[in-house]
Amino acid sequence: MTPEFEEWLTTIHSDKKPGIDALRESEAHFRQLFEMHRDVMLLIDYQSRTIVDANPAAAQFYGYPLESLRGMSVSRINAQQESEIHHQRQKAIAGEQNIFSFDHRLANGDVRTVESHISLVSYRGKSLFFSIIHDITERKRVEAELRIVTAAFESQESMVITDANSVILKVNHAFTKTTGYTSEEVVGQTPSLLKSGRHDADFYDEMWDTLKRTGKWQGEVWDRRKNGEIYPKWLTITAVKGENGVTTHYVGLHIDITERKQAEEKISNMAYHDHLTGLANRALFYDRLQQAGAHLQRNRNRMGMLMLDLDRFKLINDELGHEWGDRVLVEVSSRLMRCVRSTDTVARLGGDEFSIILLDVPSEEFVCKMAEKVITVIGQSLVLKGGHYEVGVSIGICLASSDDQDMETLVKKADAAMYQAKESGRNCYCIFDKNQG
């Protein structure tokens, strides 16, 4: 509003009674300001709710000719509910409020949000609303977007905003909760503060190359919390570009996937480990067997395969029941794990049948001593239901060198040797003899 217009409004609200000439001069002054002003202006008869007059800026804004606006019902342009319009009109008449927000409908059907500054004036002997209208549609849109961005920023997921040089400008509460760092501790730093050391330089080079080419990168990253704990997260980085297309900021969304990774690990463990004993199951056994074969070819050394079958287990299982039989299997598994090296694999293939894969065996004697150790340890007394029980184990052994290509055949040979051990009196071991095949 111009100073001249403010002066005129002061005049028409004054208690002084100006003369006829002064009134004419004031009205002419008003008419000039009214028609020349760039703001949308309406004079409204609030009793009949019709537009008494409108300026050219109003005609341009609403898309109606001035002649059409004059005498038009306000309901043609005001898209608010009638009850709401009435309530706000009463506030304006009482002088309780003079700034209102309305949705106004244009001639082409578009609806714009406007801010209406309403003054109660006397014009040509009649009390009217003098309304100065500003289009605030864009401002409202920006405010709404800002509210959405603010709500999103304070969401349950960690968010980081950096400048173009990756200097942290802002983090949300979820970030501080996840990482353990306060906002003050990270603002001014770079995200490298969180590096766990699990990823090499090539990993980060690829990340930034993709980000610069496409404006976005996402993937699994292992970071370090303030307390030193390393944890997995799913990171999405988006480049924010200015009008000239140059990156001005980066926004990082961090989702802690610790629980998901634990669930995946649990599922994987269930798929590849025996549910009772925790040993490798048949699926993992054959996977490890193929790995052992590849290791054998690379290192040109020897490996050993032991197939084991418990002796007298069925008697205990039948006498004491499956629950106690399961306890025996768990104890046997624990004893087997104490016999082997960390590089070896112990598997339960089913029932009371087990297998051991020995890598990098120096000699046949080494494997035989391993078998003797297993027989001794497994044969130690078991206390079950207050009584002492013993199980034995029959072991078949097969050695393989880098010349042996077929791991399946290795299993069959060790199995044949195991049956030979059973036929030889049980609780002993036999080494596969090619004459057996």
Short mmCIF file of C-alpha atoms in Angstrom, two decimals:
data_model
loop_
_atom_site.label_atom_id
_atom_site.label_comp_id
_atom_site.label_asym_id
_atom_site.label_seq_id
_atom_site.Cartn_x
_atom_site.Cartn_y
_atom_site.Cartn_z
CA MET A 1 0.00 0.00 0.00
CA THR A 2 1.39 3.40 -0.99
CA PRO A 3 1.76 6.28 1.51
CA GLU A 4 -0.83 8.26 -0.47
CA PHE A 5 -3.33 5.45 -0.09
CA GLU A 6 -2.67 5.19 3.63
CA GLU A 7 -3.25 8.95 3.90
CA TRP A 8 -6.59 8.62 2.08
CA LEU A 9 -7.70 5.77 4.35
CA THR A 10 -6.83 7.93 7.36
CA THR A 11 -8.95 10.74 5.94
CA ILE A 12 -12.05 8.62 5.35
CA HIS A 13 -11.82 7.13 8.84
CA SER A 14 -11.43 10.59 10.46
CA ASP A 15 -14.16 11.96 12.75
CA LYS A 16 -13.75 15.40 11.17
CA LYS A 17 -16.52 16.46 8.82
CA PRO A 18 -14.87 17.74 5.65
CA GLY A 19 -16.63 20.18 3.38
CA ILE A 20 -18.19 19.30 0.02
CA ASP A 21 -15.13 20.42 -1.92
CA ALA A 22 -12.85 18.42 0.32
CA LEU A 23 -15.03 15.34 -0.12
CA ARG A 24 -14.99 15.70 -3.88
CA GLU A 25 -11.24 16.16 -3.84
CA SER A 26 -10.82 13.14 -1.56
CA GLU A 27 -13.03 10.98 -3.77
CA ALA A 28 -11.16 12.04 -6.90
CA HIS A 29 -7.89 11.27 -5.16
CA PHE A 30 -9.22 7.86 -4.14
CA ARG A 31 -10.45 7.14 -7.66
CA GLN A 32 -7.02 7.94 -9.10
CA LEU A 33 -5.20 5.74 -6.58
CA PHE A 34 -7.82 3.01 -6.88
CA GLU A 35 -7.54 2.73 -10.64
CA MET A 36 -3.78 3.19 -10.89
CA HIS A 37 -2.78 0.83 -8.09
CA ARG A 38 -1.15 -2.48 -9.01
CA ASP A 39 -2.78 -4.34 -6.10
CA VAL A 40 -6.16 -5.97 -6.62
CA MET A 41 -8.82 -3.78 -4.98
CA LEU A 42 -12.53 -4.31 -4.45
CA LEU A 43 -15.28 -2.24 -2.86
CA ILE A 44 -17.87 -4.65 -1.51
CA ASP A 45 -21.35 -4.06 -0.15
CA TYR A 46 -21.19 -6.48 2.75
CA GLN A 47 -24.96 -6.41 3.24
CA SER A 48 -25.92 -7.45 -0.29
CA ARG A 49 -22.57 -9.22 -0.76
CA THR A 50 -22.04 -7.66 -4.17
CA ILE A 51 -19.00 -5.97 -5.65
CA VAL A 52 -19.65 -2.24 -5.90
CA ASP A 53 -16.44 -1.42 -7.71
CA ALA A 54 -13.17 -3.02 -8.80
CA ASN A 55 -9.94 -1.63 -10.18
CA PRO A 56 -8.23 -2.67 -13.45
CA ALA A 57 -5.77 -4.86 -11.49
CA ALA A 58 -8.77 -6.85 -10.21
CA ALA A 59 -10.14 -7.28 -13.73
CA GLN A 60 -6.77 -8.58 -14.88
CA PHE A 61 -6.41 -10.93 -11.92
CA TYR A 62 -9.89 -12.46 -12.01
CA GLY A 63 -10.14 -12.50 -15.79
CA TYR A 64 -13.48 -10.65 -15.91
CA PRO A 65 -14.17 -7.28 -17.58
CA LEU A 66 -14.69 -4.46 -15.08
CA GLU A 67 -18.32 -4.19 -16.15
CA SER A 68 -18.85 -7.84 -15.18
CA LEU A 69 -17.14 -7.48 -11.81
CA ARG A 70 -19.27 -4.47 -10.84
CA GLY A 71 -22.49 -5.82 -9.41
CA MET A 72 -21.18 -9.41 -9.29
CA SER A 73 -22.03 -11.48 -6.24
CA VAL A 74 -19.00 -12.19 -4.08
CA SER A 75 -20.01 -15.86 -4.05
CA ARG A 76 -18.99 -16.01 -7.74
CA ILE A 77 -15.35 -15.53 -6.81
CA ASN A 78 -15.15 -16.72 -3.19
CA ALA A 79 -14.86 -20.52 -3.13
CA GLN A 80 -15.15 -20.79 0.68
CA GLN A 81 -18.14 -22.38 2.42
CA GLU A 82 -20.99 -19.91 2.96
CA SER A 83 -20.95 -20.45 6.73
CA GLU A 84 -17.23 -19.67 6.88
CA ILE A 85 -17.64 -16.52 4.77
CA HIS A 86 -20.44 -15.31 7.06
CA HIS A 87 -18.33 -15.93 10.17
CA GLN A 88 -15.38 -13.98 8.78
CA ARG A 89 -17.65 -11.16 7.51
CA GLN A 90 -18.98 -10.67 11.04
CA LYS A 91 -15.43 -10.45 12.38
CA ALA A 92 -14.58 -7.76 9.82
CA ILE A 93 -17.71 -5.73 10.61
CA ALA A 94 -16.97 -5.90 14.34
CA GLY A 95 -13.36 -4.85 13.72
CA GLU A 96 -12.04 -8.01 15.38
CA GLN A 97 -9.93 -9.00 12.38
CA ASN A 98 -8.88 -7.28 9.18
CA ILE A 99 -6.67 -9.85 7.41
CA PHE A 100 -8.29 -12.97 5.99
CA SER A 101 -7.27 -15.87 3.78
CA PHE A 102 -9.70 -16.97 1.05
CA ASP A 103 -9.77 -19.26 -1.96
CA HIS A 104 -10.86 -17.13 -4.93
CA ARG A 105 -12.09 -18.61 -8.20
CA LEU A 106 -10.97 -16.96 -11.44
CA ALA A 107 -12.99 -16.68 -14.64
CA ASN A 108 -11.10 -19.63 -16.16
CA GLY A 109 -11.98 -21.87 -13.20
CA ASP A 110 -8.58 -21.75 -11.50
CA VAL A 111 -8.64 -21.30 -7.73
CA ARG A 112 -6.03 -19.06 -6.13
CA THR A 113 -5.33 -18.55 -2.45
CA VAL A 114 -5.51 -14.85 -1.58
CA GLU A 115 -4.87 -12.72 1.47
CA SER A 116 -7.51 -10.01 1.82
CA HIS A 117 -6.86 -6.86 3.88
CA ILE A 118 -10.32 -5.51 4.70
CA SER A 119 -11.15 -2.04 5.98
CA LEU A 120 -14.63 -0.75 6.79
CA VAL A 121 -15.05 2.54 4.88
CA SER A 122 -17.74 5.05 4.07
CA TYR A 123 -18.01 5.64 0.36
CA ARG A 124 -20.67 7.88 -1.21
CA GLY A 125 -22.65 7.72 1.99
CA LYS A 126 -22.60 3.95 2.29
CA SER A 127 -20.62 1.67 4.59
CA LEU A 128 -18.54 -0.77 2.49
CA PHE A 129 -15.71 -3.24 2.71
CA PHE A 130 -12.59 -1.91 1.06
CA SER A 131 -10.53 -5.03 0.25
CA ILE A 132 -6.92 -5.09 -0.93
CA ILE A 133 -6.11 -8.55 -2.24
CA HIS A 134 -2.75 -10.27 -2.62
CA ASP A 135 -2.26 -13.59 -4.43
CA ILE A 136 -0.42 -15.83 -1.93
CA THR A 137 -0.86 -19.13 -3.78
CA GLU A 138 2.86 -19.54 -4.41
CA ARG A 139 3.72 -18.55 -0.86
CA LYS A 140 1.28 -21.11 0.51
CA ARG A 141 2.71 -23.77 -1.80
CA VAL A 142 6.24 -23.04 -0.61
CA GLU A 143 5.07 -23.05 3.02
CA ALA A 144 3.34 -26.41 2.50
CA GLU A 145 6.45 -27.86 0.86
CA LEU A 146 8.56 -26.52 3.71
CA ARG A 147 6.26 -28.19 6.24
CA ILE A 148 6.52 -31.45 4.32
CA VAL A 149 10.32 -31.18 4.11
CA THR A 150 10.51 -30.33 7.82
CA ALA A 151 8.30 -33.28 8.73
CA ALA A 152 10.33 -35.57 6.47
CA PHE A 153 13.60 -34.29 7.91
CA GLU A 154 12.42 -35.08 11.41
CA SER A 155 11.25 -38.55 10.38
CA GLN A 156 12.34 -41.85 11.92
CA GLU A 157 15.20 -42.23 9.45
CA SER A 158 18.58 -40.54 9.82
CA MET A 159 19.14 -37.60 7.50
CA VAL A 160 22.21 -35.50 6.77
CA ILE A 161 22.52 -32.35 4.66
CA THR A 162 25.96 -31.29 3.42
CA ASP A 163 27.24 -28.55 1.18
CA ALA A 164 28.83 -29.24 -2.21
CA ASN A 165 32.14 -30.01 -0.47
CA SER A 166 30.50 -32.64 1.77
CA VAL A 167 30.74 -30.49 4.89
CA ILE A 168 27.83 -31.38 7.18
CA LEU A 169 25.37 -28.50 7.62
CA LYS A 170 22.50 -30.19 9.42
CA VAL A 171 21.48 -33.57 10.86
CA ASN A 172 18.16 -34.65 12.32
CA HIS A 173 17.31 -36.20 15.68
CA ALA A 174 17.18 -39.72 14.23
CA PHE A 175 20.79 -39.33 13.07
CA THR A 176 22.01 -38.36 16.53
CA LYS A 177 20.06 -41.26 18.04
CA THR A 178 21.49 -43.78 15.57
CA THR A 179 25.12 -42.64 15.57
CA GLY A 180 25.47 -41.37 19.13
CA TYR A 181 26.94 -38.07 17.89
CA THR A 182 25.28 -34.77 18.80
CA SER A 183 24.51 -32.19 16.14
CA GLU A 184 27.26 -29.96 17.52
CA GLU A 185 29.82 -32.75 17.17
CA VAL A 186 29.18 -33.41 13.47
CA VAL A 187 28.21 -30.03 11.96
CA GLY A 188 31.31 -28.71 10.20
CA GLN A 189 32.74 -32.23 9.84
CA THR A 190 32.47 -34.53 6.82
CA PRO A 191 30.71 -37.93 6.74
CA SER A 192 34.15 -39.59 6.74
CA LEU A 193 33.87 -39.18 10.51
CA LEU A 194 31.60 -42.25 10.39
CA LYS A 195 33.86 -44.50 8.30
CA SER A 196 34.26 -48.01 9.69
CA GLY A 197 37.32 -49.01 7.68
CA ARG A 198 35.46 -51.88 6.01
CA HIS A 199 35.40 -50.23 2.59
CA ASP A 200 38.47 -49.47 0.48
CA ALA A 201 39.19 -46.37 -1.61
CA ASP A 202 37.79 -48.01 -4.75
CA PHE A 203 34.40 -48.37 -3.05
CA TYR A 204 34.18 -44.65 -2.31
CA ASP A 205 35.57 -43.70 -5.74
CA GLU A 206 32.79 -45.70 -7.41
CA MET A 207 30.22 -44.09 -5.10
CA TRP A 208 31.25 -40.55 -5.99
CA ASP A 209 31.62 -41.34 -9.67
CA THR A 210 28.03 -42.61 -9.79
CA LEU A 211 26.78 -39.67 -7.73
CA LYS A 212 28.40 -37.12 -10.02
CA ARG A 213 27.17 -38.85 -13.19
CA THR A 214 23.60 -39.60 -12.13
CA GLY A 215 22.95 -37.30 -9.17
CA LYS A 216 22.13 -40.28 -6.93
CA TRP A 217 23.79 -43.26 -5.23
CA GLN A 218 22.41 -45.94 -2.96
CA GLY A 219 23.85 -49.05 -1.43
CA GLU A 220 24.88 -50.88 1.72
CA VAL A 221 27.53 -49.18 3.82
CA TRP A 222 29.14 -50.19 7.10
CA ASP A 223 29.70 -47.22 9.41
CA ARG A 224 30.93 -46.71 12.95
CA ARG A 225 28.90 -45.26 15.81
CA LYS A 226 30.45 -42.89 18.33
CA ASN A 227 30.87 -45.79 20.78
CA GLY A 228 32.98 -47.65 18.20
CA GLU A 229 30.32 -50.17 17.21
CA ILE A 230 30.33 -50.99 13.49
CA TYR A 231 26.87 -51.33 11.98
CA PRO A 232 25.30 -51.77 8.52
CA LYS A 233 23.05 -49.16 6.94
CA TRP A 234 21.33 -48.56 3.62
CA LEU A 235 22.52 -45.20 2.35
CA THR A 236 20.82 -43.07 -0.30
CA ILE A 237 22.63 -39.88 -1.38
CA THR A 238 20.90 -37.33 -3.62
CA ALA A 239 22.59 -34.31 -5.20
CA VAL A 240 20.67 -31.02 -4.98
CA LYS A 241 21.35 -28.76 -7.96
CA GLY A 242 20.83 -25.03 -8.38
CA GLU A 243 19.19 -23.30 -11.35
CA ASN A 244 22.48 -23.44 -13.26
CA GLY A 245 22.65 -27.22 -12.85
CA VAL A 246 25.61 -27.07 -10.45
CA THR A 247 25.41 -29.20 -7.29
CA THR A 248 24.89 -27.05 -4.21
CA HIS A 249 24.09 -29.65 -1.55
CA TYR A 250 23.87 -33.36 -0.87
CA VAL A 251 21.11 -35.03 1.14
CA GLY A 252 21.87 -38.40 2.72
CA LEU A 253 19.17 -40.77 3.99
CA HIS A 254 20.55 -43.44 6.36
CA ILE A 255 18.50 -46.52 7.28
CA ASP A 256 19.97 -48.71 10.03
CA ILE A 257 19.63 -52.29 8.74
CA THR A 258 21.23 -54.04 11.71
CA GLU A 259 18.06 -55.98 12.52
CA ARG A 260 17.52 -56.91 8.88
CA LYS A 261 21.09 -58.21 8.57
CA GLN A 262 20.66 -60.20 11.77
CA ALA A 263 17.44 -61.71 10.41
CA GLU A 264 19.16 -62.56 7.12
CA GLU A 265 22.03 -64.14 9.02
CA LYS A 266 19.57 -66.16 11.10
CA ILE A 267 17.74 -67.37 7.99
CA SER A 268 21.04 -68.25 6.34
CA ASN A 269 22.15 -70.06 9.46
CA MET A 270 18.92 -72.07 9.50
CA ALA A 271 19.35 -72.95 5.83
CA TYR A 272 22.93 -74.17 6.18
CA HIS A 273 23.18 -75.48 9.73
CA ASP A 274 21.66 -78.43 11.54
CA HIS A 275 18.89 -77.12 13.80
CA LEU A 276 19.71 -79.54 16.63
CA THR A 277 23.50 -79.44 16.85
CA GLY A 278 24.40 -76.20 15.08
CA LEU A 279 26.87 -78.08 12.87
CA ALA A 280 27.01 -77.64 9.11
CA ASN A 281 24.13 -79.50 7.46
CA ARG A 282 24.24 -81.57 4.28
CA ALA A 283 23.81 -78.49 2.03
CA LEU A 284 26.69 -76.59 3.66
CA PHE A 285 28.78 -79.76 3.75
CA TYR A 286 28.65 -80.12 -0.05
CA ASP A 287 29.32 -76.41 -0.49
CA ARG A 288 32.40 -76.67 1.74
CA LEU A 289 33.41 -79.81 -0.13
CA GLN A 290 33.47 -77.94 -3.45
CA GLN A 291 35.47 -75.13 -1.82
CA ALA A 292 37.90 -77.72 -0.47
CA GLY A 293 38.31 -79.16 -3.97
CA ALA A 294 39.13 -75.72 -5.39
CA HIS A 295 41.55 -75.12 -2.52
CA LEU A 296 43.17 -78.47 -3.28
CA GLN A 297 43.76 -77.52 -6.92
CA ARG A 298 45.15 -74.08 -6.09
CA ASN A 299 47.57 -75.19 -3.40
CA ARG A 300 48.59 -78.58 -4.83
CA ASN A 301 48.39 -80.26 -1.43
CA ARG A 302 46.32 -82.99 0.24
CA MET A 303 43.02 -83.17 2.11
CA GLY A 304 41.25 -85.79 4.16
CA MET A 305 37.64 -86.91 4.32
CA LEU A 306 36.26 -88.69 7.40
CA MET A 307 32.81 -90.29 7.40
CA LEU A 308 31.54 -91.16 10.90
CA ASP A 309 28.67 -93.32 12.11
CA LEU A 310 27.90 -93.71 15.81
CA ASP A 311 27.91 -97.18 17.36
CA ARG A 312 25.32 -98.16 20.03
CA PHE A 313 23.44 -94.88 19.56
CA LYS A 314 20.23 -96.67 18.54
CA LEU A 315 20.24 -98.66 21.78
CA ILE A 316 20.39 -95.47 23.87
CA ASN A 317 17.76 -93.78 21.74
CA ASP A 318 15.37 -96.74 22.06
CA GLU A 319 15.94 -97.14 25.80
CA LEU A 320 15.84 -93.50 26.93
CA GLY A 321 13.75 -91.89 24.20
CA HIS A 322 14.35 -89.32 21.47
CA GLU A 323 14.86 -86.41 23.87
CA TRP A 324 17.85 -88.12 25.46
CA GLY A 325 19.00 -89.32 22.06
CA ASP A 326 19.08 -85.70 20.91
CA ARG A 327 21.16 -84.79 23.96
CA VAL A 328 23.67 -87.45 22.96
CA LEU A 329 23.89 -86.01 19.43
CA VAL A 330 24.46 -82.51 20.81
CA GLU A 331 27.22 -83.74 23.14
CA VAL A 332 28.88 -85.77 20.37
CA SER A 333 28.84 -82.67 18.13
CA SER A 334 30.49 -80.61 20.85
CA ARG A 335 33.18 -83.26 21.32
CA LEU A 336 33.85 -83.43 17.58
CA MET A 337 34.34 -79.66 17.40
CA ARG A 338 36.97 -79.91 20.15
CA CYS A 339 38.94 -82.39 18.05
CA VAL A 340 39.37 -80.36 14.85
CA ARG A 341 41.16 -77.20 13.70
CA SER A 342 39.39 -73.94 12.87
CA THR A 343 39.95 -74.57 9.15
CA ASP A 344 38.21 -77.96 9.22
CA THR A 345 34.49 -78.59 8.72
CA VAL A 346 32.33 -80.83 10.90
CA ALA A 347 28.89 -81.66 9.49
CA ARG A 348 25.90 -83.68 10.59
CA LEU A 349 24.58 -85.38 7.47
CA GLY A 350 21.53 -86.86 9.18
CA GLY A 351 20.59 -89.17 12.04
CA ASP A 352 23.79 -90.29 13.75
CA GLU A 353 25.96 -89.80 10.66
CA PHE A 354 28.68 -87.13 10.67
CA SER A 355 31.53 -86.03 8.42
CA ILE A 356 34.77 -84.12 8.81
CA ILE A 357 36.61 -82.30 5.99
CA LEU A 358 40.30 -81.82 6.79
CA LEU A 359 42.21 -79.24 4.73
CA ASP A 360 45.97 -79.13 4.16
CA VAL A 361 46.81 -82.47 5.78
CA PRO A 362 50.57 -83.05 5.91
CA SER A 363 50.40 -86.86 5.88
CA GLU A 364 48.27 -89.97 6.21
CA GLU A 365 49.61 -90.34 9.73
CA PHE A 366 48.12 -86.93 10.66
CA VAL A 367 44.67 -88.05 9.53
CA CYS A 368 44.96 -91.37 11.36
CA LYS A 369 45.89 -89.60 14.60
CA MET A 370 42.88 -87.33 14.12
CA ALA A 371 40.64 -90.42 13.76
CA GLU A 372 42.14 -91.99 16.90
CA LYS A 373 41.53 -88.78 18.83
CA VAL A 374 37.91 -88.71 17.71
CA ILE A 375 37.37 -92.35 18.76
CA THR A 376 38.86 -91.66 22.20
CA VAL A 377 36.88 -88.46 22.82
CA ILE A 378 33.56 -89.85 21.56
CA GLY A 379 34.05 -93.02 23.62
CA GLN A 380 34.17 -91.14 26.91
CA SER A 381 31.29 -92.01 29.25
CA LEU A 382 27.99 -90.12 29.04
CA VAL A 383 25.85 -89.50 32.14
CA LEU A 384 22.21 -89.83 31.08
CA LYS A 385 19.25 -90.06 33.47
CA GLY A 386 21.62 -90.81 36.32
CA GLY A 387 23.26 -93.71 34.49
CA HIS A 388 26.50 -94.07 32.56
CA TYR A 389 26.36 -94.86 28.86
CA GLU A 390 28.93 -95.15 26.12
CA VAL A 391 28.78 -94.74 22.37
CA GLY A 392 31.43 -95.63 19.88
CA VAL A 393 32.16 -94.40 16.37
CA SER A 394 33.12 -96.14 13.14
CA ILE A 395 35.22 -93.94 10.83
CA GLY A 396 35.98 -94.23 7.14
CA ILE A 397 38.93 -92.24 5.78
CA CYS A 398 39.82 -91.20 2.28
CA LEU A 399 42.76 -89.00 1.31
CA ALA A 400 42.78 -86.84 -1.80
CA SER A 401 45.50 -84.99 -3.68
CA SER A 402 45.37 -82.32 -6.37
CA ASP A 403 45.05 -85.10 -8.95
CA ASP A 404 41.60 -86.00 -7.59
CA GLN A 405 38.98 -83.98 -9.43
CA ASP A 406 35.69 -85.52 -8.29
CA MET A 407 34.68 -84.64 -4.72
CA GLU A 408 31.55 -86.83 -4.91
CA THR A 409 33.77 -89.85 -5.47
CA LEU A 410 35.80 -88.85 -2.42
CA VAL A 411 32.63 -89.00 -0.31
CA LYS A 412 31.71 -92.42 -1.68
CA LYS A 413 35.17 -93.77 -0.95
CA ALA A 414 35.12 -92.50 2.63
CA ASP A 415 31.63 -93.96 3.05
CA ALA A 416 32.81 -97.36 1.79
CA ALA A 417 35.72 -97.26 4.25
CA MET A 418 33.31 -96.43 7.08
CA TYR A 419 31.22 -99.54 6.37
CA GLN A 420 34.46 -101.53 6.29
CA ALA A 421 35.21 -100.21 9.80
CA LYS A 422 31.79 -101.38 11.02
CA GLU A 423 32.38 -104.82 9.57
CA SER A 424 35.78 -104.89 11.29
CA GLY A 425 34.25 -104.75 14.76
CA ARG A 426 33.09 -101.10 15.12
CA ASN A 427 34.66 -98.29 17.17
CA CYS A 428 37.63 -98.17 14.81
CA TYR A 429 38.71 -96.52 11.57
CA CYS A 430 39.56 -97.81 8.10
CA ILE A 431 41.39 -96.06 5.28
CA PHE A 432 39.91 -96.50 1.83
CA ASP A 433 41.72 -99.12 -0.21
CA LYS A 434 41.28 -98.88 -3.95
CA ASN A 435 40.68 -102.63 -3.95
CA GLN A 436 37.47 -101.88 -1.98
CA GLY A 437 36.05 -99.96 -4.94
#
